[in-house]
mmCIF file of C-alpha atoms in Angstrom:
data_model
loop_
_atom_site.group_PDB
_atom_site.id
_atom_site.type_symbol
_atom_site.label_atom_id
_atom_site.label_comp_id
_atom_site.label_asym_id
_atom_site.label_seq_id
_atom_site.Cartn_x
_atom_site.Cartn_y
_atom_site.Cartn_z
ATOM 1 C CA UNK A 1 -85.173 -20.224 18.620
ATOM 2 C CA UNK A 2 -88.063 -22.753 18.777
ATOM 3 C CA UNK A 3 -86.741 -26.136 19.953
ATOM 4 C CA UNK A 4 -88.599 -29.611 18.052
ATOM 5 C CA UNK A 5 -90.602 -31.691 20.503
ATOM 6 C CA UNK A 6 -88.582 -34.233 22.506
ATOM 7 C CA UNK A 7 -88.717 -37.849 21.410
ATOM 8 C CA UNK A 8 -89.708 -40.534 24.326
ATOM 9 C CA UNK A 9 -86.914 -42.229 23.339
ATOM 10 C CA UNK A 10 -84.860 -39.589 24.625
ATOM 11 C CA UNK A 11 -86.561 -39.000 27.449
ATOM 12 C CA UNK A 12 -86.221 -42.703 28.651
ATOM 13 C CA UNK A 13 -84.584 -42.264 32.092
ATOM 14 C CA UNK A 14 -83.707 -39.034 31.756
ATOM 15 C CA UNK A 15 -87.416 -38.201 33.718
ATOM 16 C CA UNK A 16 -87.530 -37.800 37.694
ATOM 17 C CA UNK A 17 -91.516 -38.717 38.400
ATOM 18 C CA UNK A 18 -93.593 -36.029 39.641
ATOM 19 C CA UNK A 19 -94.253 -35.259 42.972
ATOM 20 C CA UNK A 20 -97.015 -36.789 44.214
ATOM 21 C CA UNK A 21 -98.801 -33.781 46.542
ATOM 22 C CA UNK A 22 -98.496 -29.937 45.112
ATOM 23 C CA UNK A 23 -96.030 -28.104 47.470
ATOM 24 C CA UNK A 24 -93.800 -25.134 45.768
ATOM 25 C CA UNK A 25 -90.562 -26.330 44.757
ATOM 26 C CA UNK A 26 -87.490 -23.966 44.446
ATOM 27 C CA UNK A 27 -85.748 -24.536 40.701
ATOM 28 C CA UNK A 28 -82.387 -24.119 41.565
ATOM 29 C CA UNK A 29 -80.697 -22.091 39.052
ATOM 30 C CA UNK A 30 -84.195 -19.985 38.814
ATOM 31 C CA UNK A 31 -85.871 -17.067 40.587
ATOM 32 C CA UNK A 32 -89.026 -18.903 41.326
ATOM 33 C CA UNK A 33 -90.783 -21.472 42.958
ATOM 34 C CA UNK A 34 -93.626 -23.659 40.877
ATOM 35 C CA UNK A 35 -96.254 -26.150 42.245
ATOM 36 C CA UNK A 36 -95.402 -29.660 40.360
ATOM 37 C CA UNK A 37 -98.418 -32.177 40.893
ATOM 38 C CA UNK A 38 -97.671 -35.980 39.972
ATOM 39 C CA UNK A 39 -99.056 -36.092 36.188
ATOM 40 C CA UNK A 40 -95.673 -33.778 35.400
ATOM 41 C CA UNK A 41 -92.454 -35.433 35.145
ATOM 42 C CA UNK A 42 -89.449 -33.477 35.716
ATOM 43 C CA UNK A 43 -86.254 -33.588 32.887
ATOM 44 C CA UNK A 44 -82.979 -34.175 35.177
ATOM 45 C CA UNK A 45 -79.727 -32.112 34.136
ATOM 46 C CA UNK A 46 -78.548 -34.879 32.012
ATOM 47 C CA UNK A 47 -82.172 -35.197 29.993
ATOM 48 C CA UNK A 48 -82.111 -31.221 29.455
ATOM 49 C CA UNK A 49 -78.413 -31.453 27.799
ATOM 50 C CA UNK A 50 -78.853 -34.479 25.822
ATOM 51 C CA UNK A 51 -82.540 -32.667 24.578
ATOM 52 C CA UNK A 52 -80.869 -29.336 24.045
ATOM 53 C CA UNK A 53 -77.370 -30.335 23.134
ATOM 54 C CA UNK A 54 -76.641 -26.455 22.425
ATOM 55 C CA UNK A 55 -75.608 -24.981 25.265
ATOM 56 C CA UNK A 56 -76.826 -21.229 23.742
ATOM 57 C CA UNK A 57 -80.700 -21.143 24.972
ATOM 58 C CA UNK A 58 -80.441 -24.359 26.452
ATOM 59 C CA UNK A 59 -83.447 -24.213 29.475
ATOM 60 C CA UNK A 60 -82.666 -24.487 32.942
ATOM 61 C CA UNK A 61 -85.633 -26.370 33.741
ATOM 62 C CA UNK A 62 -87.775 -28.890 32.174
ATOM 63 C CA UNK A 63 -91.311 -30.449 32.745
ATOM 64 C CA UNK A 64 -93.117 -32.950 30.790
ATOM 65 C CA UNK A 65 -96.744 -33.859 31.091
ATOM 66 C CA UNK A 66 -97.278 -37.662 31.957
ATOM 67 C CA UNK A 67 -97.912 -38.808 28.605
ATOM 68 C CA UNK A 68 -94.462 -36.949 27.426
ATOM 69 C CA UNK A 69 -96.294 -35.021 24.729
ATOM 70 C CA UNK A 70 -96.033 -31.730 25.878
ATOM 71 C CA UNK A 71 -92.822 -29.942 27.632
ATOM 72 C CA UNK A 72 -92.585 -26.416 29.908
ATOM 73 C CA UNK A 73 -89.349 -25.105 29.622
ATOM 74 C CA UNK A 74 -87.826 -22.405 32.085
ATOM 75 C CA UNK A 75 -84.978 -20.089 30.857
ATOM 76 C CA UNK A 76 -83.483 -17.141 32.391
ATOM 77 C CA UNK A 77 -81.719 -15.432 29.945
ATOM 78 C CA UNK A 78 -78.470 -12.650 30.371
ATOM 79 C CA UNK A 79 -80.842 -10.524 28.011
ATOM 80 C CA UNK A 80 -81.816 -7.328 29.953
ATOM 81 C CA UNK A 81 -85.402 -6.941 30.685
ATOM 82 C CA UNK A 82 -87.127 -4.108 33.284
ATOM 83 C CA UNK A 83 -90.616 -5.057 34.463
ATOM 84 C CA UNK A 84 -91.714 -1.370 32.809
ATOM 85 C CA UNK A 85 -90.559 -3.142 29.425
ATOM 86 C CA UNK A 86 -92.720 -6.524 29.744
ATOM 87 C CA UNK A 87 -95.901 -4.921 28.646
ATOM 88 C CA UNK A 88 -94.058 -3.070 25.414
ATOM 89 C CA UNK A 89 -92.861 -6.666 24.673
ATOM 90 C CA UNK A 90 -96.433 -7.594 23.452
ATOM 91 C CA UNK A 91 -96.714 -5.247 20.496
ATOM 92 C CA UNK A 92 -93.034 -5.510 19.936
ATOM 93 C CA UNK A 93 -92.371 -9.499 19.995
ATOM 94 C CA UNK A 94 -94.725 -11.027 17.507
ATOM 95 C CA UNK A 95 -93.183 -9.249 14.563
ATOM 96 C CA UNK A 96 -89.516 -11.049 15.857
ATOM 97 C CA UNK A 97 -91.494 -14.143 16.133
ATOM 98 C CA UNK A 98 -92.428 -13.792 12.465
ATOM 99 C CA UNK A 99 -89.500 -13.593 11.006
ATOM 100 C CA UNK A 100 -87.742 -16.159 13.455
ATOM 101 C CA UNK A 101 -90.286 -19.093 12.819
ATOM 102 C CA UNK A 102 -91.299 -19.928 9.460
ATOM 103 C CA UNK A 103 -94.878 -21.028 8.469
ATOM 104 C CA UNK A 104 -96.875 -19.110 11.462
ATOM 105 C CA UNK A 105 -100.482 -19.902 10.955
ATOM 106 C CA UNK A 106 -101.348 -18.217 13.594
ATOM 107 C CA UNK A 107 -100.009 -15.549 16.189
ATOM 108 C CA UNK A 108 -102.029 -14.135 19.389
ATOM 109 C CA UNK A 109 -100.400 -11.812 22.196
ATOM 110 C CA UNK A 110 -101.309 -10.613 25.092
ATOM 111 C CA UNK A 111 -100.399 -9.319 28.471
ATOM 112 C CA UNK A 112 -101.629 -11.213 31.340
ATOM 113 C CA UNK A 113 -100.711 -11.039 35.781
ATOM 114 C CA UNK A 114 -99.377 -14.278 36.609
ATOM 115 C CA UNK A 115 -98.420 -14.845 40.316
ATOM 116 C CA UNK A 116 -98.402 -11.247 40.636
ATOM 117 C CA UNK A 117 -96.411 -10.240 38.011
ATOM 118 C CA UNK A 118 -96.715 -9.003 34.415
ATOM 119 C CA UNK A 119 -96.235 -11.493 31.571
ATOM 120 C CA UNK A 120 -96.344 -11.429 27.777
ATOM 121 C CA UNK A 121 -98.112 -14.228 26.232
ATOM 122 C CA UNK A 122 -97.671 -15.442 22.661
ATOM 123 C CA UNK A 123 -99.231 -18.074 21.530
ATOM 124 C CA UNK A 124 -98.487 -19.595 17.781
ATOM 125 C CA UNK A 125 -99.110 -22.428 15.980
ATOM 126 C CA UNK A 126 -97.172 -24.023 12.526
ATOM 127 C CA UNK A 127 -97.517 -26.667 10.157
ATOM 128 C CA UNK A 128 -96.733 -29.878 11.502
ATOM 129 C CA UNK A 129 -96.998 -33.433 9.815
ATOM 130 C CA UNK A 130 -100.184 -35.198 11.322
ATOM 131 C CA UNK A 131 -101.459 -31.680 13.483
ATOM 132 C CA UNK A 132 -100.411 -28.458 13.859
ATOM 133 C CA UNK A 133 -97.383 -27.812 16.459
ATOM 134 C CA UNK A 134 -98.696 -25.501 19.084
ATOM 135 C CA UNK A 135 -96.063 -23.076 20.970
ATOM 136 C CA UNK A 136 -96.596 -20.309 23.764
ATOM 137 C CA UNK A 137 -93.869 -18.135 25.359
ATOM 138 C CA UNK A 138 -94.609 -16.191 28.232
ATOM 139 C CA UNK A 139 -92.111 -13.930 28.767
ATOM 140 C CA UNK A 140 -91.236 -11.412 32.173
ATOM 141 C CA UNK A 141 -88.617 -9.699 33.752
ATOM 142 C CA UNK A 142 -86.717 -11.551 37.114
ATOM 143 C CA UNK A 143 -83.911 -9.658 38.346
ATOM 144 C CA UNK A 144 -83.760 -7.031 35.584
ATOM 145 C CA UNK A 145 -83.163 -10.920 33.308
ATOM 146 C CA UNK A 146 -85.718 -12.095 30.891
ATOM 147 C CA UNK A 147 -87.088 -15.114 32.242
ATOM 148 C CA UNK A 148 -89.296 -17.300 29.419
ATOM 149 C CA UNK A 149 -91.232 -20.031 29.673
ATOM 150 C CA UNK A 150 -91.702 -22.210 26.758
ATOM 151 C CA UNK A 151 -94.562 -24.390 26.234
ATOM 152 C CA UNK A 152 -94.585 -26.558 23.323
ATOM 153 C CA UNK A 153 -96.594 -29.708 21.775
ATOM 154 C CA UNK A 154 -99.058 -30.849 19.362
ATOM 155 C CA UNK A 155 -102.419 -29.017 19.312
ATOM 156 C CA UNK A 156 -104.084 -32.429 20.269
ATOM 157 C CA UNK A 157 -101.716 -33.079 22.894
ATOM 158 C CA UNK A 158 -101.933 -29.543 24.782
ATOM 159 C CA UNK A 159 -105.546 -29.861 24.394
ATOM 160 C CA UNK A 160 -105.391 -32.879 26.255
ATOM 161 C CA UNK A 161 -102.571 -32.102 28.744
ATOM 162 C CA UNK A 162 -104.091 -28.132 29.165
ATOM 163 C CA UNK A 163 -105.417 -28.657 32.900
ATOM 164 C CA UNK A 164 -102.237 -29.506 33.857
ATOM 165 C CA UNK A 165 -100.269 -27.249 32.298
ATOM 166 C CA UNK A 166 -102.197 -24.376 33.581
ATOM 167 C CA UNK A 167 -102.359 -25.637 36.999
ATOM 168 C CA UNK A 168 -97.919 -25.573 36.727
ATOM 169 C CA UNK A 169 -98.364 -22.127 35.224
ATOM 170 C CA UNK A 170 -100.559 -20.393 37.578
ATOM 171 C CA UNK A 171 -98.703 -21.643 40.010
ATOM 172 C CA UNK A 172 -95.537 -19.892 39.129
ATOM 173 C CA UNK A 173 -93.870 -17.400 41.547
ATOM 174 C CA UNK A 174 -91.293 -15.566 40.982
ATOM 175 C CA UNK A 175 -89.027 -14.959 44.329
#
């Protein structure tokens, strides 16, 4: 399920600043380590249930960019994934994708290494009001789990934000 943006007004001390040099942080729940850099604010516990009041795909982690337009979301699932399966997930997944989020303009996957291991990448936009909403799951196995990481905003605003969101991405490792 594809969560809506999170208003500011939600976010309003719910955010722990970002750390001001890039050393790899342990998430805690999480089998990896990322390297947050001071224009990402983190979402504390209490910010990630009040912005995902579901507990059912509720993430474990949360990252904002500075101007709180754009989140990363970390979520290890109980869904069984094998790293042999991550590649089969790219021809597979954007057909579920489809038929899970209505109005998808447009749809690219693809399988790409990320701190050594195997991801699958779909990237998708929909309608939105004043731009289109921009989403990308990458999606890998950890621990036989299905770890995803959600990345979601306005076109505009990943445009904008995209150096640092790749710099938090490529910087994932998975312990």
């Amino acid at each position: 399920m594809i969560r809506p943006l999170l208003t500011v007004t939600l976010l309003a001390g719910l955010l722990i600043p970002g750390q001001a040099h890039a050393v790899p942080v342990k998430l805690d729940s999480l089998p990896l380590s990322v390297e947050p850099n001071a224009k990402l604010l983190t979402l504390n516990q209490a910010g990630i249930r009040a912005a995902f009041p579901s507990a059912a795909g509720r993430p474990d982690a949360v990252f904002m960019t500075e101007d709180r337009k754009v989140s990363v979301a970390f979520e290890w699932r109980t869904s069984k994934l094998a790293a042999n399966e991550v590649e089969k997930l790219v021809a597979q997944f954007p057909a579920v994708i489809r038929a899970q989020v209505p109005n998808v303009k447009t749809l690219k996957s693809s399988l790409l290494q990320m701190g050594g291991s195997p991801w699958a990448q779909f990237v998708f936009t929909t309608p939105g009001q004043d731009d289109d909403l921009r989403r990308e799951l990458m999606v890998t196995s950890a621990g036989g789990r299905m770890l995803v990481l959600t990345i979601a905003g306005k076109v505009k605003d990943y445009s904008r934000n995209e150096a640092v969101i790749r710099n938090l991405t490529n910087s994932v490792r998975l312990n």
